[in-house]
Coordinates of C-alpha atoms in Angstrom, one line a residue:
M179 CA -2.2 7.7 -5.8
K180 CA -4.3 10.8 -5.7
T181 CA -5.1 10.4 -2.0
H182 CA -1.7 11.1 -1.1
E183 CA -2.3 14.8 -1.2
H184 CA -3.3 14.4 2.5
S185 CA -0.6 11.9 3.5
T186 CA 0.3 13.7 6.8
D187 CA -2.6 12.2 8.7
A188 CA -2.3 9.1 6.6
A189 CA 1.2 8.6 8.1
A190 CA -0.3 8.6 11.6
A191 CA -3.2 6.5 10.5
A192 CA -1.0 3.7 9.1
H193 CA 1.6 3.8 11.9
D194 CA -0.5 4.0 15.1
T195 CA -1.2 0.5 16.1
A196 CA -3.3 -1.1 18.8
A197 CA -2.6 -4.2 20.9
Q198 CA -1.7 -7.1 18.5
G199 CA -4.0 -9.8 20.0
R200 CA -5.3 -12.9 18.2
P201 CA -8.2 -11.9 15.8
S202 CA -11.6 -13.1 16.6
A203 CA -12.9 -16.2 15.0
A204 CA -15.6 -14.2 13.2
A205 CA -13.0 -11.8 11.8
R206 CA -10.8 -14.6 10.6
D207 CA -13.7 -16.3 8.9
A208 CA -14.8 -13.1 7.2
R209 CA -11.4 -12.4 6.0
A210 CA -10.9 -15.9 4.7
A211 CA -14.2 -15.6 2.8
S212 CA -13.2 -12.4 1.2
H213 CA -9.8 -14.1 0.1
D214 CA -11.7 -16.9 -1.5
A215 CA -14.0 -14.5 -3.4
R216 CA -14.3 -14.9 -7.1
S217 CA -15.7 -12.4 -9.7
T218 CA -16.7 -12.8 -13.3
A219 CA -15.4 -9.5 -14.6
G220 CA -12.0 -7.9 -14.0
A221 CA -10.5 -4.5 -14.5
G222 CA -11.9 -3.0 -17.7
G223 CA -14.6 -5.7 -17.6
D224 CA -12.7 -8.1 -19.9
W225 CA -11.2 -10.7 -17.6
A226 CA -11.9 -12.4 -14.3
I227 CA -10.5 -11.2 -11.0
D228 CA -9.4 -14.2 -9.1
V229 CA -8.3 -13.6 -5.6
T230 CA -6.1 -16.7 -4.8
T231 CA -2.8 -17.7 -3.1
E232 CA -2.3 -20.6 -5.4
G233 CA 1.1 -20.7 -7.0
L234 CA 2.6 -17.9 -4.9
P235 CA 6.3 -18.1 -4.2
G236 CA 7.1 -19.4 -0.8
W237 CA 8.5 -16.0 0.5
L238 CA 5.2 -14.4 0.1
G239 CA 3.4 -16.9 2.4
P240 CA 3.9 -14.7 5.5
V241 CA 2.2 -11.8 3.8
A242 CA -0.7 -13.8 2.5
R243 CA -1.2 -15.4 6.0
A244 CA -1.0 -12.0 7.7
A245 CA -3.6 -10.6 5.2
R246 CA -6.1 -13.2 6.2
T247 CA -5.9 -12.6 10.0
I248 CA -4.8 -9.0 10.6
E249 CA -7.5 -6.8 12.3
P250 CA -8.1 -3.3 11.2
Q251 CA -7.0 -1.8 14.6
Q252 CA -3.7 -3.6 14.3
L253 CA -3.0 -1.4 11.2
S254 CA -4.4 1.9 12.5
R255 CA -6.4 3.7 15.0
F256 CA -8.2 5.5 12.3
L257 CA -11.0 3.2 11.1
P258 CA -13.6 4.0 8.3
P259 CA -16.9 5.5 9.6
A260 CA -19.4 3.0 10.5
S261 CA -21.9 4.9 8.4
G262 CA -20.1 4.0 5.3
A263 CA -19.2 7.5 4.5
G264 CA -15.9 8.4 2.9
R265 CA -14.3 8.6 -0.5
Q266 CA -13.5 5.0 -1.6
S267 CA -10.1 4.3 -3.0
A268 CA -7.6 1.6 -3.6
V269 CA -3.8 1.1 -3.9
L270 CA -1.9 -1.8 -5.5
V271 CA 0.8 -3.2 -3.2
L272 CA 2.6 -5.2 -5.9
F273 CA 5.3 -7.7 -5.0
G274 CA 7.6 -8.8 -7.8
E275 CA 11.0 -10.6 -8.0
G276 CA 13.9 -8.8 -9.4
P277 CA 17.8 -9.1 -9.6
R278 CA 18.1 -8.8 -5.9
G279 CA 15.1 -10.9 -4.9
P280 CA 11.7 -9.8 -3.7
E281 CA 10.8 -6.2 -4.5
L282 CA 7.9 -3.6 -4.4
L283 CA 6.6 -1.4 -7.2
L284 CA 6.4 2.3 -6.3
M285 CA 6.0 5.5 -8.3
E286 CA 7.1 9.1 -7.6
R287 CA 4.8 12.1 -8.0
A288 CA 5.7 14.8 -10.4
G289 CA 7.8 17.6 -8.9
S290 CA 5.5 20.2 -10.6
L291 CA 2.4 19.0 -8.6
R292 CA 1.0 21.5 -6.1
S293 CA 0.7 18.9 -3.4
H294 CA 3.4 16.6 -2.1
P295 CA 5.8 17.1 -5.3
G296 CA 8.2 14.3 -5.6
Q297 CA 6.6 12.0 -3.0
P298 CA 6.8 8.2 -3.6
S299 CA 3.6 6.2 -3.4
F300 CA 1.8 3.0 -4.4
P301 CA -0.2 3.1 -7.7
G302 CA -3.7 3.9 -6.9
G303 CA -6.6 6.2 -6.7
S304 CA -10.3 6.7 -6.3
L305 CA -12.9 4.1 -7.4
D306 CA -14.9 4.9 -10.5
P307 CA -18.5 3.9 -10.9
A308 CA -17.3 1.4 -13.6
D309 CA -15.2 -0.4 -11.0
G310 CA -18.3 -1.9 -9.5
D311 CA -19.3 -2.7 -6.0
Q312 CA -17.1 -1.0 -3.4
E313 CA -17.9 -3.8 -0.9
T314 CA -16.5 -6.6 -3.1
T315 CA -14.4 -6.4 -6.2
G316 CA -14.7 -2.7 -6.8
P317 CA -11.3 -1.9 -5.0
L318 CA -9.6 -4.8 -6.8
R319 CA -10.6 -3.4 -10.2
A320 CA -9.6 0.2 -9.2
A321 CA -6.2 -0.8 -7.9
L322 CA -5.5 -2.6 -11.2
R323 CA -7.0 0.0 -13.4
E324 CA -5.1 2.9 -11.6
A325 CA -1.8 0.9 -11.7
E326 CA -2.2 0.4 -15.5
E327 CA -3.0 4.1 -16.0
E328 CA -0.1 5.4 -13.9
T329 CA 2.7 2.9 -14.7
G330 CA 1.6 1.1 -17.9
L331 CA 1.8 -2.3 -16.3
D332 CA -0.2 -5.2 -17.9
P333 CA -2.8 -6.1 -15.2
H334 CA -3.2 -9.5 -16.7
G335 CA 0.2 -10.4 -15.3
V336 CA -0.8 -9.6 -11.7
Q337 CA -2.1 -12.1 -9.3
I338 CA -4.2 -10.7 -6.5
F339 CA -3.6 -12.7 -3.4
G340 CA -5.0 -10.7 -0.6
V341 CA -6.7 -7.5 0.6
L342 CA -5.8 -5.6 3.8
P343 CA -8.5 -3.9 6.0
R344 CA -9.5 -0.5 4.8
L345 CA -7.8 2.5 6.3
Y346 CA -9.2 5.9 6.9
I347 CA -7.6 9.2 6.3
P348 CA -9.6 11.7 8.4
V349 CA -8.3 15.0 6.9
S350 CA -9.4 13.9 3.4
S351 CA -12.1 11.4 4.2
F352 CA -10.5 8.8 2.0
V353 CA -11.3 5.2 2.8
V354 CA -8.2 3.3 1.3
T355 CA -8.1 -0.5 0.5
P356 CA -4.6 -1.8 0.0
V357 CA -4.7 -4.6 -2.5
L358 CA -1.9 -7.2 -2.4
G359 CA -0.6 -8.4 -5.8
W360 CA 2.0 -10.8 -7.0
W361 CA 3.7 -9.7 -10.3
R362 CA 3.5 -13.2 -11.8
S363 CA 4.3 -12.1 -15.3
P364 CA 6.3 -8.8 -15.2
S365 CA 5.6 -6.3 -17.9
P366 CA 7.4 -3.1 -18.9
V367 CA 6.5 -0.1 -16.6
G368 CA 7.4 3.6 -16.8
V369 CA 5.9 7.1 -16.7
V370 CA 2.6 7.3 -18.5
D371 CA 1.8 11.0 -17.8
P372 CA 4.8 13.2 -16.8
G373 CA 2.4 15.8 -15.5
E374 CA 1.5 13.3 -12.6
T375 CA 4.3 10.9 -12.3
A376 CA 8.1 11.7 -12.2
R377 CA 9.3 8.0 -12.3
V378 CA 8.2 4.4 -11.7
F379 CA 10.7 2.3 -9.8
T380 CA 11.0 -1.0 -7.8
V381 CA 12.6 -1.3 -4.3
P382 CA 14.1 -4.5 -3.0
V383 CA 12.5 -5.8 0.1
A384 CA 16.0 -6.3 1.4
D385 CA 16.6 -2.6 1.3
L386 CA 13.3 -1.9 3.1
T387 CA 14.2 -4.3 5.9
D388 CA 17.7 -2.9 6.2
P389 CA 17.8 -1.0 9.6
A390 CA 20.3 1.5 8.0
N391 CA 17.6 2.7 5.6
R392 CA 14.9 3.1 8.2
V393 CA 14.0 6.5 9.8
T394 CA 11.1 8.3 11.5
T395 CA 9.7 11.4 9.8
R396 CA 8.5 14.3 11.8
H397 CA 6.1 16.8 10.3
P398 CA 5.9 20.4 11.4
S399 CA 2.4 19.6 12.7
G400 CA 3.9 17.1 15.1
H401 CA 2.9 13.9 13.3
C402 CA 5.6 11.2 13.3
G403 CA 5.7 8.1 11.2
P404 CA 8.0 5.4 9.8
A405 CA 9.9 6.1 6.6
F406 CA 12.5 4.5 4.3
L407 CA 15.5 6.0 2.6
V408 CA 15.7 3.8 -0.6
E409 CA 16.4 4.3 -4.3
S410 CA 17.3 8.0 -3.8
A411 CA 13.9 8.6 -2.3
L412 CA 12.3 9.2 1.1
V413 CA 9.4 7.0 1.3
W414 CA 7.0 8.2 4.0
G415 CA 3.4 8.9 4.8
F416 CA 0.7 6.4 4.0
T417 CA 2.9 4.3 1.7
A418 CA 5.5 4.0 4.4
G419 CA 3.0 3.2 7.1
V420 CA 1.6 0.3 5.0
I421 CA 5.0 -1.1 4.2
D422 CA 6.1 -0.8 7.9
R423 CA 3.0 -2.9 8.9
I424 CA 3.5 -5.5 6.2
L425 CA 7.1 -6.0 7.2
H426 CA 6.0 -6.3 10.9
F427 CA 3.3 -8.8 10.5
A428 CA 5.1 -10.9 8.0
G429 CA 7.9 -11.2 10.4
W430 CA 10.4 -9.5 8.1
E431 CA 11.0 -6.5 10.3
R432 CA 14.4 -6.1 11.9
P433 CA 15.2 -3.9 14.8
W434 CA 15.9 -0.4 13.9
D435 CA 16.6 3.0 15.5
R436 CA 13.3 4.7 15.8
T437 CA 15.0 7.9 17.4
K438 CA 16.6 8.7 14.1
Q439 CA 14.4 11.4 12.6
V440 CA 14.2 13.2 9.3
P441 CA 12.1 16.3 9.4
L442 CA 9.5 17.3 6.8
D443 CA 9.0 20.8 5.6
W444 CA 5.6 22.7 5.6
R445 CA 5.0 21.8 2.0
A446 CA 4.8 17.9 2.8

């Protein structure tokens, strides 16, 4: 995702949480309405985007339920400006089922990039005008479009089952919508543009929940955030923060040593 050029503050944004009280009735109703939304045109304008939990595997139930009720402040203390300002973007948080069970799709930025070379991320990027209304289905289309452009996946095989609250990255003014998808019909994926992406890979959820693979990253600026040592990669920043909150609210999180730190260098 292009917004990861500013993932130091994103790590703090996704990791800093507020009190985890019960969401208000109004917030729950609004989220439920968004999850029941329907559109008549999908990514690329040639198929429908249907946000639904119908037919999901049972293990994704906790994630879908959390997405319907979680409050923005439970994900981050950095919330989008009330004025609506900010650069709208979206990422696809895509769950599939592999040889070792549930897994997530990630990509790794090319090592030749000036900003954050080699950093893992979700597929995603900024909304284009053709994606449509940023308040409704625009982020859904953008997440699918960017994932197709970056990994080559067939978006027709992706079932969108939820949308997390928007997060704000102050240093870059990005407003990021995490779109939750179920890889109902997996398709081949790989590097589309070597100039932007070094590799595309999946990570078993079992590895993400393994306490042995969990660490805290510390940036020279002083920002700390959750991270994962998986698939020969250090997953940190915005991506790790979102994964951390999903594991927590889905009830998948296992106790881990938050004092185990991995330093980041000044280029991160």
